[in-house]
mmCIF file of C-alpha atoms in Angstrom:
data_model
loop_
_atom_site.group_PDB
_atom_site.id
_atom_site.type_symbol
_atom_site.label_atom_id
_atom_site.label_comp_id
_atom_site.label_asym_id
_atom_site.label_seq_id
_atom_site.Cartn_x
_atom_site.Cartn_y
_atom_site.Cartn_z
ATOM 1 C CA UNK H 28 -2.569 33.706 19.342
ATOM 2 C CA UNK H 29 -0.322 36.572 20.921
ATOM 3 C CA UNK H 30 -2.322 35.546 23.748
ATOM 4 C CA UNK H 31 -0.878 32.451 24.324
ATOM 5 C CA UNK H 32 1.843 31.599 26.135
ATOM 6 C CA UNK H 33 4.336 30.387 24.139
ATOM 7 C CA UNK H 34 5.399 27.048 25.936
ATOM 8 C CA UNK H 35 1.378 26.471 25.385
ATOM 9 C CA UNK H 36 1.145 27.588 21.715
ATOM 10 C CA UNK H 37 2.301 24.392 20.151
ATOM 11 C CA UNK H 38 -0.977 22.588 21.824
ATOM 12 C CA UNK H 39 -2.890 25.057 20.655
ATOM 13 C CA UNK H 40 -1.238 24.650 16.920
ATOM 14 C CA UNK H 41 -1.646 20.579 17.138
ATOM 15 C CA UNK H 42 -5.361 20.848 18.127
ATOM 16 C CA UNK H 43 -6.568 23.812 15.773
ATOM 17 C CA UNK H 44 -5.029 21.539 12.386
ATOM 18 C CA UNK H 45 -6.240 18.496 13.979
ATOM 19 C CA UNK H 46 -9.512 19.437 13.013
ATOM 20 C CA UNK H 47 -7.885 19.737 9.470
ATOM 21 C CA UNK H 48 -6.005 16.278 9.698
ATOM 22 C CA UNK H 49 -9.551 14.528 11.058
ATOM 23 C CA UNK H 50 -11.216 15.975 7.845
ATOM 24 C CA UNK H 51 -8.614 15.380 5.234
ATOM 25 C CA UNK H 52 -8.273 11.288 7.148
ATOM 26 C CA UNK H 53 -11.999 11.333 7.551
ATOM 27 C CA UNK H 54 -12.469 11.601 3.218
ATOM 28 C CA UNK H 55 -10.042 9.119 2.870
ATOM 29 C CA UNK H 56 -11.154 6.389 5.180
ATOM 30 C CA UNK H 57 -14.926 7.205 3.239
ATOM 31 C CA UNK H 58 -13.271 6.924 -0.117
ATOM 32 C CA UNK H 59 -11.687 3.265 1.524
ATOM 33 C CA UNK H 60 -14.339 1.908 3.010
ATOM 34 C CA UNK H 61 -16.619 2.748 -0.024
ATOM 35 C CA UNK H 62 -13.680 1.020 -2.129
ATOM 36 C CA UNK H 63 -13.112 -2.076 -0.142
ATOM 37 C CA UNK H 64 -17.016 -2.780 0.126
ATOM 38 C CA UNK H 65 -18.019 -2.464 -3.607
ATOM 39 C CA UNK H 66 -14.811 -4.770 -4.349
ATOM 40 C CA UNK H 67 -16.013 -7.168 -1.762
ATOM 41 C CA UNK H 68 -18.608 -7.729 -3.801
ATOM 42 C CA UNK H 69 -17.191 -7.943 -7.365
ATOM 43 C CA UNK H 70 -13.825 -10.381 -6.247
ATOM 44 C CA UNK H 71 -13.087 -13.743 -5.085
ATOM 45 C CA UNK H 72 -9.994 -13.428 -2.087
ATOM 46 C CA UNK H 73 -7.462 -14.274 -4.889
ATOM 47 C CA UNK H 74 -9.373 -11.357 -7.271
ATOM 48 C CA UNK H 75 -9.705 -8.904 -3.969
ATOM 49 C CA UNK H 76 -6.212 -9.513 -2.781
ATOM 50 C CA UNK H 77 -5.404 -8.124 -6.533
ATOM 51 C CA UNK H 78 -7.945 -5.414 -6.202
ATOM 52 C CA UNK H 79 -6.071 -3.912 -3.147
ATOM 53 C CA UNK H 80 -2.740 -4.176 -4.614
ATOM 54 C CA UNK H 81 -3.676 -2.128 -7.323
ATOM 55 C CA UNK H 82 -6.314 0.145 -5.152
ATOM 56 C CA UNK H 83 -2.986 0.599 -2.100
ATOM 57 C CA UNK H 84 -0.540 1.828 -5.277
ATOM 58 C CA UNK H 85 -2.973 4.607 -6.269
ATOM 59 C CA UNK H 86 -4.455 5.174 -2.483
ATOM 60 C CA UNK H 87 -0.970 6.169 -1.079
ATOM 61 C CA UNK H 88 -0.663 9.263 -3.858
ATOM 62 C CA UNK H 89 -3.966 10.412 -2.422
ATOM 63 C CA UNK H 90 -3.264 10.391 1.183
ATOM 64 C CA UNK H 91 -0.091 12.560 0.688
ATOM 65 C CA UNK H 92 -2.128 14.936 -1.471
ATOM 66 C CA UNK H 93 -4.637 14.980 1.154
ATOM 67 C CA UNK H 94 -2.952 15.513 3.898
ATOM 68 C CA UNK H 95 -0.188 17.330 3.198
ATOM 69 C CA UNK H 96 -2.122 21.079 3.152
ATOM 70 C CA UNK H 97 -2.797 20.626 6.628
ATOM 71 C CA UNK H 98 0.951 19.074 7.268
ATOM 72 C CA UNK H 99 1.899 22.676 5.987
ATOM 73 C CA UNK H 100 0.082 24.660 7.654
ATOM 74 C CA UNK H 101 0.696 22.884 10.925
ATOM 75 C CA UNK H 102 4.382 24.128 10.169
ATOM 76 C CA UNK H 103 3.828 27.683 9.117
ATOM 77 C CA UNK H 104 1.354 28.142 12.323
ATOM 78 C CA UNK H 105 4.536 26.599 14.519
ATOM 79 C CA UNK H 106 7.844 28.197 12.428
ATOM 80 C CA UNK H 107 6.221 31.264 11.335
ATOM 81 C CA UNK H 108 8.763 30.735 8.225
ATOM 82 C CA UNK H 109 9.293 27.933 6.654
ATOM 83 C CA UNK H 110 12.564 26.527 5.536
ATOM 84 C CA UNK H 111 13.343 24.402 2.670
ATOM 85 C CA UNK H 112 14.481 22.408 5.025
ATOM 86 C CA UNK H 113 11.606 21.938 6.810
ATOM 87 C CA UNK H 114 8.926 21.674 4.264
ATOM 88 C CA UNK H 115 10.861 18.421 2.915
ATOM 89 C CA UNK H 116 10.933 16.949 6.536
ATOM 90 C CA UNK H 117 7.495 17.743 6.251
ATOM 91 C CA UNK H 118 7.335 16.144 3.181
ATOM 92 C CA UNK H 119 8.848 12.701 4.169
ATOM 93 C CA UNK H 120 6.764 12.208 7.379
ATOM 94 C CA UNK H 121 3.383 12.784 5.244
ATOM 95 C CA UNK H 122 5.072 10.606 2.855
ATOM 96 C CA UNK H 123 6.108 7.528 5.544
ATOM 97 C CA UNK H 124 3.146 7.678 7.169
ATOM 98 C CA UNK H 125 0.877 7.470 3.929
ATOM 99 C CA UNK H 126 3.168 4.496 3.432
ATOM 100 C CA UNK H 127 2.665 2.948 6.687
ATOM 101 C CA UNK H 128 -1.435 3.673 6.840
ATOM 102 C CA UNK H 129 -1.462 1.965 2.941
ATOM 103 C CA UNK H 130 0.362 -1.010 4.859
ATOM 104 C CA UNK H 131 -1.545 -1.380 8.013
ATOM 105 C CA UNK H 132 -4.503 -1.069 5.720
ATOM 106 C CA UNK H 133 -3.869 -3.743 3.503
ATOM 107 C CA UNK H 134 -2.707 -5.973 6.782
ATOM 108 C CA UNK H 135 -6.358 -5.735 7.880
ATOM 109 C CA UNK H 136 -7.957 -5.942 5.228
ATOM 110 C CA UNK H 137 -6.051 -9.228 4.167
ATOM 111 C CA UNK H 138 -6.266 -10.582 7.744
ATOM 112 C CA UNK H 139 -10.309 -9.700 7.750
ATOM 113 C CA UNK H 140 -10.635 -11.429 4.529
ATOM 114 C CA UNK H 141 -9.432 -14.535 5.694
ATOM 115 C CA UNK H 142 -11.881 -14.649 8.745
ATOM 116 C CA UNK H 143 -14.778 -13.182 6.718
ATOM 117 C CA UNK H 144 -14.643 -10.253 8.397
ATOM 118 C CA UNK H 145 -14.090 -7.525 6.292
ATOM 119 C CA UNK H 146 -18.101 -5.824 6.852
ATOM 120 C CA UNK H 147 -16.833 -5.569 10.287
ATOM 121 C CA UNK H 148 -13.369 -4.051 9.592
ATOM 122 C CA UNK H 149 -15.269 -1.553 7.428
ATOM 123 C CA UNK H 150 -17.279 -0.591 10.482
ATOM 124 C CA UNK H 151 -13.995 0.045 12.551
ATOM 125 C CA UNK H 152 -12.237 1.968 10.458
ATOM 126 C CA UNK H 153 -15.768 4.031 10.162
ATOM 127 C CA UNK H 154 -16.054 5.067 13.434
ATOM 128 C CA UNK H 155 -12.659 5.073 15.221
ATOM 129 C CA UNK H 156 -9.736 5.301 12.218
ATOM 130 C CA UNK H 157 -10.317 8.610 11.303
ATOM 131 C CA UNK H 158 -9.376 10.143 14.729
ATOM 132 C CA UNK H 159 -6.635 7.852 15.413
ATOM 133 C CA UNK H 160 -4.536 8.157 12.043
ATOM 134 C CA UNK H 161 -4.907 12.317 12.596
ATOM 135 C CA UNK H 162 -3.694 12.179 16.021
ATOM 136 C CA UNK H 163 -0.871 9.895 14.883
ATOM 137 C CA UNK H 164 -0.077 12.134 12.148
ATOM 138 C CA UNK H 165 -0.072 15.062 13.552
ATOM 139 C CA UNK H 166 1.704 14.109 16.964
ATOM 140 C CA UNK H 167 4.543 12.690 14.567
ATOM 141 C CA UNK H 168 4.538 16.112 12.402
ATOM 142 C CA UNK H 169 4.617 18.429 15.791
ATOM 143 C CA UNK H 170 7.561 15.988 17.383
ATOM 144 C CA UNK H 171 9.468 17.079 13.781
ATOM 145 C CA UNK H 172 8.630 20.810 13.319
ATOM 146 C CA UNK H 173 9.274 21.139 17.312
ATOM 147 C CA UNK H 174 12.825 20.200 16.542
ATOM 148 C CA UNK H 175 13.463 22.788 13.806
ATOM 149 C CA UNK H 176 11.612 25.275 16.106
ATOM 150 C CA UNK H 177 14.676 25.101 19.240
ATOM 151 C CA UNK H 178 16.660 25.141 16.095
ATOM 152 C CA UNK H 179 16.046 27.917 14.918
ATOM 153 C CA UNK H 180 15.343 29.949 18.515
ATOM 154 C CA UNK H 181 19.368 28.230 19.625
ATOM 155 C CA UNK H 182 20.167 30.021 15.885
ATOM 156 C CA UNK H 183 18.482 33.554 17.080
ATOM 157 C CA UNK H 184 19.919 33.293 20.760
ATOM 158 C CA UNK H 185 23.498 33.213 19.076
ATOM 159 C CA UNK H 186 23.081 35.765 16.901
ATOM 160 C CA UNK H 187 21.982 37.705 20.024
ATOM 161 C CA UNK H 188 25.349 37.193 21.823
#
């Protein structure tokens, strides 16, 4: 990493834990998709729109546990150090954005159902989700930790002076 330059090492942070992000997403779309098709079959759209309710309350605890090792490291690779401070902005983006995926989620999913469509859904979030909630993630986490990092290098350049 000394290698690096160091207006380059934040790309290089973002797409070494991406791989850890597309992983972490990658088991929980599975564990969805796996979810939403064996309910498919058990519930009636009244019983399924239940079934998610209840699925989406537990789901949400399980993203931010999944994600959140990555999240951290992501922020020791970019701080070195990390403050208190940090690791609960950390924190609250893993913990919005498990909120928003839950949402989004359940938005499909109830829009699929009503156009019968949920097989094909499943297929979607298959092949392309896993990707595109990482990169979301972890653009979101770098745009956060990048602010505490000119933070804290404005904070060394005055105790220079």
């Amino acid at each position: 990493v000394a290698s690096i330059p160091p207006a380059q090492r934040t790309g290089y942070y973002r797409r070494t834990t991406l791989r850890l992000f597309e992983d972490a997403v990658g088991k929980l779309v599975t564990k969805e998709v796996k979810a939403v098709k064996r309910a498919g079959g058990k519930f009636d759209a009244s019983g399924f729109e239940d079934w998610a309710d209840t699925f989406y309350a537990k789901h949400v605890l399980h993203i931010g546990e999944a994600v959140r090792p990555a999240a951290d490291t992501l922020a020791e690779l970019m701080l070195g150090k990390v403050s208190d401070d940090v690791s609960r902005s950390v924190e609250h983006v893993v913990g919005e954005w498990s909120v928003s995926y839950v949402k989004e989620s359940r938005r499909a999913l109830m829009q699929a159902l009503s156009h019968d469509r949920v097989d094909q859904l499943c297929e979607a979030w298959s092949t392309t989700r896993r990707i595109q909630s990482a990169v979301g993630l972890s653009d979101r986490l770098v745009s956060v930790i990048s602010s505490y990092n000119h933070t804290e290098q404005d904070d060394d350049e005055e105790d220079c002076t």
